[in-house]
XYZ file of C-alpha atoms in Angstrom:
486
model
C 3.158 14.334 -9.260
C 6.214 16.287 -10.884
C 9.116 14.197 -12.027
C 12.533 14.981 -10.297
C 14.985 12.822 -11.985
C 17.864 14.341 -10.144
C 16.532 13.694 -6.685
C 16.971 9.938 -6.190
C 19.443 7.318 -6.872
C 16.696 4.766 -7.107
C 16.184 3.344 -10.489
C 12.689 2.476 -11.674
C 12.533 0.088 -14.525
C 9.367 -0.473 -16.270
C 8.210 -3.345 -18.489
C 4.749 -3.079 -20.028
C 2.052 -5.438 -21.718
C -0.133 -2.794 -23.506
C -3.704 -3.760 -24.736
C -5.339 -0.904 -26.956
C -7.603 1.300 -24.492
C -11.373 0.889 -24.882
C -13.533 3.718 -25.144
C -14.985 4.268 -21.803
C -17.121 7.249 -20.271
C -15.799 6.916 -16.637
C -12.628 5.722 -15.267
C -11.177 4.544 -12.016
C -7.753 3.472 -10.627
C -6.278 0.880 -8.097
C -2.677 0.245 -6.856
C -1.345 -3.085 -6.597
C -4.355 -3.630 -4.638
C -7.307 -5.765 -5.642
C -10.803 -4.949 -6.833
C -13.131 -7.635 -7.340
C -16.638 -7.392 -8.746
C -19.110 -10.011 -6.996
C -18.070 -9.936 -3.624
C -18.029 -12.435 -0.879
C -17.245 -11.736 2.610
C -17.449 -15.037 4.544
C -16.133 -16.583 7.764
C -13.297 -19.274 6.828
C -14.149 -22.790 7.394
C -12.299 -24.249 10.328
C -10.796 -26.958 8.068
C -8.918 -24.021 6.129
C -6.771 -22.772 9.014
C -6.623 -26.073 11.268
C -8.974 -24.302 13.831
C -12.207 -25.489 15.284
C -13.885 -22.298 15.862
C -17.348 -22.472 13.993
C -18.039 -18.639 14.681
C -15.740 -17.932 11.783
C -18.008 -19.315 9.337
C -20.693 -16.732 9.992
C -18.294 -13.709 9.778
C -19.765 -11.939 6.663
C -21.185 -13.299 3.518
C -22.683 -11.146 0.867
C -25.323 -12.270 -1.452
C -23.521 -13.084 -4.711
C -26.535 -12.610 -6.852
C -25.893 -9.053 -8.300
C -29.381 -8.823 -9.551
C -30.628 -8.806 -6.144
C -28.281 -6.163 -4.876
C -29.313 -2.393 -4.859
C -25.871 -1.381 -6.109
C -22.830 -3.255 -7.654
C -19.921 -4.104 -5.356
C -16.194 -4.535 -5.974
C -14.099 -6.538 -3.434
C -10.480 -6.373 -3.030
C -8.229 -8.985 -1.079
C -4.706 -8.615 -0.039
C -2.667 -11.491 1.708
C 0.973 -11.789 2.514
C 1.176 -15.685 2.262
C 4.496 -16.058 3.949
C 7.035 -17.863 1.510
C 8.056 -21.258 2.852
C 11.718 -19.817 2.602
C 10.856 -17.507 5.419
C 8.743 -19.500 7.563
C 10.453 -20.763 10.853
C 9.222 -23.918 11.993
C 11.824 -24.454 14.871
C 11.783 -21.747 17.804
C 15.307 -22.908 18.880
C 16.819 -23.262 15.254
C 15.833 -20.565 12.913
C 17.896 -21.926 10.207
C 15.257 -24.749 9.741
C 12.384 -23.352 7.183
C 9.298 -24.867 5.915
C 10.826 -24.874 2.469
C 12.816 -27.821 3.512
C 9.529 -29.943 4.297
C 7.576 -30.379 0.924
C 4.500 -31.909 2.746
C 4.331 -28.956 5.151
C 4.546 -26.069 2.577
C 2.258 -28.013 0.062
C -0.559 -28.424 2.661
C -0.607 -24.983 3.889
C -0.538 -23.340 0.475
C -3.430 -25.702 -0.525
C -5.430 -24.271 2.397
C -4.512 -20.734 1.567
C -6.024 -21.501 -1.923
C -9.096 -22.977 -0.396
C -9.686 -19.723 1.552
C -9.141 -17.644 -1.490
C -11.322 -19.420 -3.642
C -14.126 -19.674 -0.928
C -13.773 -15.802 -0.849
C -13.697 -15.431 -4.676
C -12.646 -11.925 -4.939
C -12.623 -10.435 -8.514
C -8.894 -9.515 -7.800
C -6.652 -11.300 -5.494
C -3.332 -9.616 -4.562
C -0.616 -11.833 -2.739
C 2.859 -11.042 -1.521
C 5.695 -13.402 -0.639
C 4.693 -15.944 -3.326
C 7.684 -18.373 -3.360
C 8.396 -17.650 -7.064
C 11.599 -19.819 -6.921
C 9.733 -23.156 -6.673
C 8.041 -24.329 -9.858
C 5.669 -26.650 -8.073
C 4.264 -24.331 -5.812
C 3.802 -21.567 -8.527
C 2.104 -24.341 -10.808
C -0.375 -25.085 -7.858
C -1.342 -21.259 -7.818
C -1.815 -21.095 -11.566
C -3.668 -24.343 -11.961
C -6.086 -23.741 -9.347
C -6.689 -20.084 -9.625
C -6.658 -20.506 -13.514
C -9.176 -23.272 -13.272
C -11.431 -20.916 -11.346
C -11.414 -18.295 -13.910
C -8.448 -16.104 -12.870
C -5.886 -14.551 -15.236
C -2.558 -14.634 -13.140
C 0.456 -12.200 -13.259
C 3.350 -12.868 -11.029
C 6.743 -10.654 -10.404
C 9.743 -12.002 -8.626
C 11.722 -9.537 -6.583
C 15.087 -8.480 -8.347
C 18.407 -10.155 -7.334
C 16.953 -13.662 -6.940
C 15.582 -13.076 -3.719
C 13.156 -16.102 -4.176
C 9.791 -14.463 -3.545
C 7.544 -12.099 -5.222
C 3.906 -10.883 -6.086
C 0.874 -12.373 -7.578
C -2.068 -10.579 -8.714
C -5.075 -12.639 -10.051
C -8.067 -10.842 -11.900
C -11.106 -12.891 -12.703
C -12.038 -13.130 -16.390
C -15.941 -12.799 -15.777
C -15.426 -9.358 -14.349
C -12.273 -7.739 -15.600
C -10.304 -7.552 -18.902
C -6.731 -6.097 -19.148
C -6.090 -2.631 -20.698
C -2.461 -2.436 -19.467
C 0.146 -4.102 -17.414
C 3.285 -2.787 -16.021
C 6.086 -4.044 -13.652
C 8.080 -1.467 -11.592
C 11.441 -2.773 -10.585
C 12.905 -0.443 -8.019
C 16.371 -2.031 -7.852
C 16.939 -0.667 -4.508
C 18.326 -1.812 -1.138
C 15.500 -4.085 -0.539
C 14.999 -5.455 -4.187
C 11.260 -4.529 -3.942
C 9.094 -4.348 -6.990
C 5.250 -3.392 -7.591
C 2.754 -4.482 -10.175
C 0.410 -2.298 -11.951
C -2.842 -3.542 -13.722
C -5.102 -1.236 -15.558
C -8.266 -3.074 -16.041
C -11.830 -2.463 -17.299
C -14.921 -4.093 -16.095
C -16.636 -6.694 -18.315
C -19.921 -6.257 -17.145
C -21.401 -2.417 -16.916
C -22.359 -1.068 -13.677
C -26.001 0.348 -13.286
C -25.102 3.920 -11.651
C -27.835 5.282 -9.612
C -30.405 3.555 -11.871
C -29.524 6.243 -14.642
C -26.934 4.650 -16.822
C -24.532 1.795 -17.374
C -21.068 2.355 -16.834
C -17.802 0.138 -17.647
C -15.421 1.232 -14.738
C -11.789 1.227 -15.292
C -9.456 0.340 -12.447
C -5.697 0.498 -11.888
C -4.639 -1.989 -9.426
C -1.261 -1.820 -7.642
C 0.077 -4.781 -5.618
C 3.291 -4.249 -3.748
C 5.550 -5.314 -0.633
C 7.646 -2.466 1.101
C 10.930 -3.184 2.849
C 10.728 -4.213 6.674
C 12.213 -1.434 8.641
C 15.000 -3.435 10.320
C 16.339 -0.148 11.734
C 15.271 3.551 11.519
C 17.640 4.616 8.836
C 15.607 2.470 6.310
C 12.837 4.878 6.754
C 14.040 6.930 3.777
C 14.184 3.618 1.592
C 10.800 2.786 2.340
C 9.729 6.550 1.601
C 11.541 6.335 -1.679
C 9.445 3.204 -2.616
C 6.071 4.647 -1.995
C 7.117 7.909 -3.637
C 8.122 5.957 -6.885
C 4.890 4.164 -7.079
C 2.910 7.545 -6.522
C 5.115 9.417 -8.968
C 4.713 6.578 -11.684
C 0.893 6.606 -11.155
C 0.629 10.434 -11.666
C 2.716 10.115 -14.919
C 0.603 7.186 -16.098
C -2.539 9.264 -15.618
C -1.168 12.228 -17.377
C 0.247 10.128 -20.213
C -3.015 8.463 -20.755
C -5.046 11.535 -20.145
C -7.027 9.707 -17.439
C -8.784 12.362 -15.155
C -10.606 11.992 -11.714
C -9.893 8.480 -10.869
C -10.290 6.633 -7.880
C -6.969 4.822 -6.812
C -6.581 1.674 -4.863
C -3.300 0.541 -3.209
C -2.896 -2.807 -1.798
C -0.357 -4.919 -0.233
C 1.963 -5.505 2.796
C 3.415 -1.897 3.649
C 5.370 -3.378 6.670
C 4.397 -0.335 8.844
C 1.607 0.697 11.105
C -0.538 3.527 11.281
C 2.213 5.367 13.473
C 4.657 5.286 10.853
C 6.040 7.779 8.184
C 4.614 5.659 5.238
C 1.183 5.866 6.533
C 1.166 9.667 7.202
C 2.840 10.082 3.676
C -0.119 8.237 1.944
C -2.721 10.210 4.050
C -0.979 13.412 3.166
C -1.717 12.455 -0.398
C -5.402 11.914 0.156
C -5.386 8.247 0.782
C -7.589 6.635 3.501
C -7.140 3.080 5.072
C -10.269 1.214 3.826
C -10.405 -0.769 6.835
C -10.402 2.176 9.181
C -12.951 3.825 7.289
C -15.357 0.799 7.159
C -14.865 0.769 11.054
C -15.061 4.500 11.467
C -11.503 4.403 13.230
C -9.382 7.506 13.136
C -5.526 8.052 12.483
C -4.967 7.636 16.271
C -6.704 4.226 16.534
C -3.602 2.104 15.947
C -4.283 -0.309 18.558
C -7.656 -1.326 17.339
C -6.553 -3.928 14.846
C -3.533 -5.898 13.690
C -2.742 -7.881 10.639
C 0.929 -9.185 11.256
C 3.059 -11.058 14.056
C 6.668 -10.316 12.745
C 9.572 -12.455 13.248
C 10.410 -10.439 16.563
C 7.059 -11.462 18.077
C 5.389 -7.982 17.746
C 1.753 -7.620 16.457
C 0.831 -4.595 14.549
C -1.452 -3.507 11.578
C 0.681 -3.442 8.456
C -1.423 -4.672 5.617
C -3.554 -1.927 3.988
C -6.012 -1.494 0.963
C -5.748 2.351 0.472
C -8.352 4.378 -1.285
C -8.057 7.647 -2.802
C -11.191 9.129 -4.626
C -11.110 11.710 -7.168
C -9.701 15.191 -5.920
C -8.905 18.612 -7.404
C -6.906 19.846 -4.505
C -4.490 16.983 -3.628
C -1.282 18.228 -2.244
C 1.823 18.230 -4.510
C 3.536 15.115 -4.373
C 7.015 16.680 -3.695
C 5.574 18.864 -0.907
C 4.251 15.671 1.030
C 7.829 14.227 0.376
C 9.802 16.956 2.047
C 7.237 17.044 5.041
C 7.606 13.518 5.562
C 11.525 13.588 5.662
C 11.277 16.413 8.087
C 8.858 14.348 9.898
C 11.824 11.550 9.824
C 14.184 13.978 11.166
C 11.932 14.966 14.225
C 11.364 11.330 15.019
C 15.082 10.452 15.168
C 15.654 13.353 17.308
C 12.815 12.313 19.655
C 14.058 8.596 19.456
C 17.494 10.161 20.786
C 15.547 11.611 23.869
C 16.293 15.071 22.577
C 13.559 17.555 23.535
C 12.130 19.765 20.938
C 13.664 22.975 22.398
C 17.069 21.301 22.189
C 16.834 19.790 18.884
C 18.433 22.923 17.416
C 21.363 22.667 19.556
C 21.847 19.186 18.769
C 21.682 19.870 15.086
C 24.332 22.484 15.285
C 26.709 20.850 17.924
C 29.663 22.284 16.194
C 28.193 25.601 15.657
C 27.688 27.813 18.776
C 25.701 30.313 16.970
C 21.838 30.416 16.888
C 21.770 29.513 13.038
C 22.781 26.581 10.911
C 24.811 26.941 7.724
C 24.408 24.369 4.860
C 27.588 22.289 5.928
C 26.157 22.130 9.274
C 22.828 20.996 8.191
C 24.674 18.252 5.895
C 26.583 17.243 8.984
C 23.321 16.992 11.206
C 21.684 14.595 8.677
C 24.625 12.217 8.718
C 24.546 12.354 12.433
C 20.989 10.954 12.204
C 22.061 8.366 9.875
C 19.953 9.787 6.828
C 22.988 10.436 4.734
C 26.317 8.783 4.236
C 25.023 5.542 3.134
C 23.832 3.668 -0.107
C 20.320 4.099 0.966
C 20.243 7.442 2.644
C 19.332 10.855 1.112
C 21.086 11.772 -1.994
C 23.189 14.990 -2.546
C 20.186 16.400 -4.511
C 17.562 15.405 -1.942
C 19.759 17.106 0.756
C 20.023 20.272 -1.093
C 16.208 20.437 -1.826
C 15.682 19.920 2.013
C 18.059 22.915 2.767
C 16.167 25.075 0.209
C 12.930 24.211 1.920
C 14.374 24.481 5.324
C 15.703 28.057 4.490
C 12.256 29.666 4.358
C 13.363 33.246 4.122
C 16.118 32.381 1.834
C 18.894 34.173 3.715
C 21.337 31.339 3.449
C 20.923 30.228 7.010
C 18.534 27.783 8.913
C 17.466 29.324 12.454
C 15.366 28.174 15.139
C 12.136 29.857 14.141
C 12.280 28.421 10.757
C 12.720 24.983 12.350
C 9.608 25.325 14.545
C 7.532 26.084 11.537
C 8.827 23.086 9.790
C 8.105 20.846 12.871
C 4.583 22.437 12.782
C 3.940 21.342 9.224
C 0.788 19.223 8.881
C 0.947 15.906 6.989
C -2.777 15.397 6.651
C -4.119 16.307 3.217
C -7.090 18.719 3.013
C -10.365 17.432 1.644
C -10.676 17.709 -2.163
C -13.067 19.139 -4.316
C -15.029 16.254 -5.489
C -18.060 15.378 -3.248
C -20.506 12.454 -3.526
C -23.713 13.218 -5.714
C -26.891 11.653 -4.788
C -29.175 13.521 -6.987
C -28.716 14.172 -10.825
C -26.855 17.082 -11.171
C -26.772 19.962 -13.730
C -24.088 20.191 -16.130
C -22.543 23.618 -14.910
C -22.289 22.159 -11.302
C -19.003 20.447 -12.160
C -17.477 17.437 -13.919
C -18.810 14.153 -13.130
C -16.390 11.246 -11.887
C -16.925 7.752 -10.475
C -15.386 7.301 -7.027
C -15.685 4.540 -4.429
C -17.183 4.310 -1.129
C -16.118 1.704 1.429
C -19.071 -0.704 2.368
C -17.462 -3.380 4.540
C -13.890 -4.536 5.564
C -12.877 -7.794 7.335
C -9.749 -9.436 8.568
C -9.150 -12.973 9.029
C -8.453 -14.491 11.612
C -11.377 -12.635 13.502
C -9.225 -12.107 16.553
C -7.045 -9.653 14.616
C -9.831 -7.283 14.460
C -9.813 -6.899 18.086
C -5.845 -6.431 18.196
C -5.321 -9.980 19.208
C -3.208 -12.839 17.507
C -4.515 -16.439 17.893
C -1.595 -18.888 18.709
C -3.495 -21.604 16.743
C -3.611 -19.824 13.343
C -1.029 -21.129 11.041
C -1.864 -20.059 7.462
C 0.604 -17.231 7.641
C 2.145 -14.723 9.919
C -0.247 -12.068 8.223
C -4.046 -11.765 8.323
C -6.052 -11.883 5.161
C -7.819 -8.334 4.509
C -10.823 -8.200 2.215
C -12.662 -4.893 1.490
C -15.861 -4.281 -0.471
C -16.388 -1.105 -2.301
C -19.404 0.051 -4.484
C -19.053 2.845 -7.017
C -20.514 6.283 -6.477
C -21.188 9.334 -8.749
C -18.957 12.452 -7.554
C -18.917 15.868 -8.838
C -15.514 17.523 -9.205
C -15.719 21.661 -9.266
């Protein structure tokens, strides 16, 4: 990912805790996500959620005895636990929040911890931890700490009251490096990045033991309260990917799998989803269930404050690849995709879109001033969280494909037809032992299983009696796999 310091007004502040790197033959990366080693996928006891459905107990449980497994497994759990300061408890009066009633938030968070400790993932990534309440934070530190976890928390900027928590189990991972990404943007969003290394070597294909390195990123994107915030959300993801690319280069970490985990506040139909797909990431849950990009209705993970249900919680996987699309190319394609969406939202047909963009220009082409005015008309510039001057200029350069100083209808059609799906990379899973001249070996991940709790979420439904959170809990099981990168 190339650095474009001029292009964005979003500032990115990094704070790091560095632990000297260990010699490791093979590496792997995960983004504020979670990757645990011994994995349990199990139904949640009815007492944890206040439900009486015994079927939940038998959802999925994997044998915890690694010695009996054919191959080692890695698990990753992500859960937006709904901060009490945001949980409404009176449908008629939204100003009354759970945070006003200690017994309520205490009991609910104890049940959340019961569930997490029952699952016992190697890494747990939580969003909306109520960091402003010392008693609640102490509860999470004490219970997770006594269970063997090392805990990292990060508050959102400007005293928003909530934040992130990532916990890694001491039996399975040791910390190599920890970074905090503070965006200081319109939504005061943040991200955690943990570079960890497995304590126990993995037997890989029965040939060798490998201590796997993983980068874990946990984040929570801005909610799209209106469509003009699409640019802010895109900025947030871009900053994470840009920093990851710089981190890999700085530490000479080649051919690493990446896992991104968190509440992305957008569905499979959104621009963030398409942007990440264009960078080679796959939704682990969809991969496990063999769903396509168009299967947005198959599952849900959130019922928002408007009463809408949708799938917004993802654990993204990107395996080693030599042919990933340049990050800046994906960015430009994503912005033009937003422009196209805004036109469609205004019920403007594709054939009429050029006339709309050049409303004050009766010719068949747009000049740069016309282009800037069109972006402002679509609420993409002219506001603190919109496109910057540098970004607008870059879009213009990309739009003027023939470089003649004007943007015509043929160029518009070519841009509309740009694909946002990344082509497969040059790294392939290797089953047989390879020869040295066939390519460089890397360790990737394959998705074994993925489950949502409550179970109804897997069928696209939201149970009225579910009260742990307004989000479902997502856990994914991976196993390491040898890959050849040509």
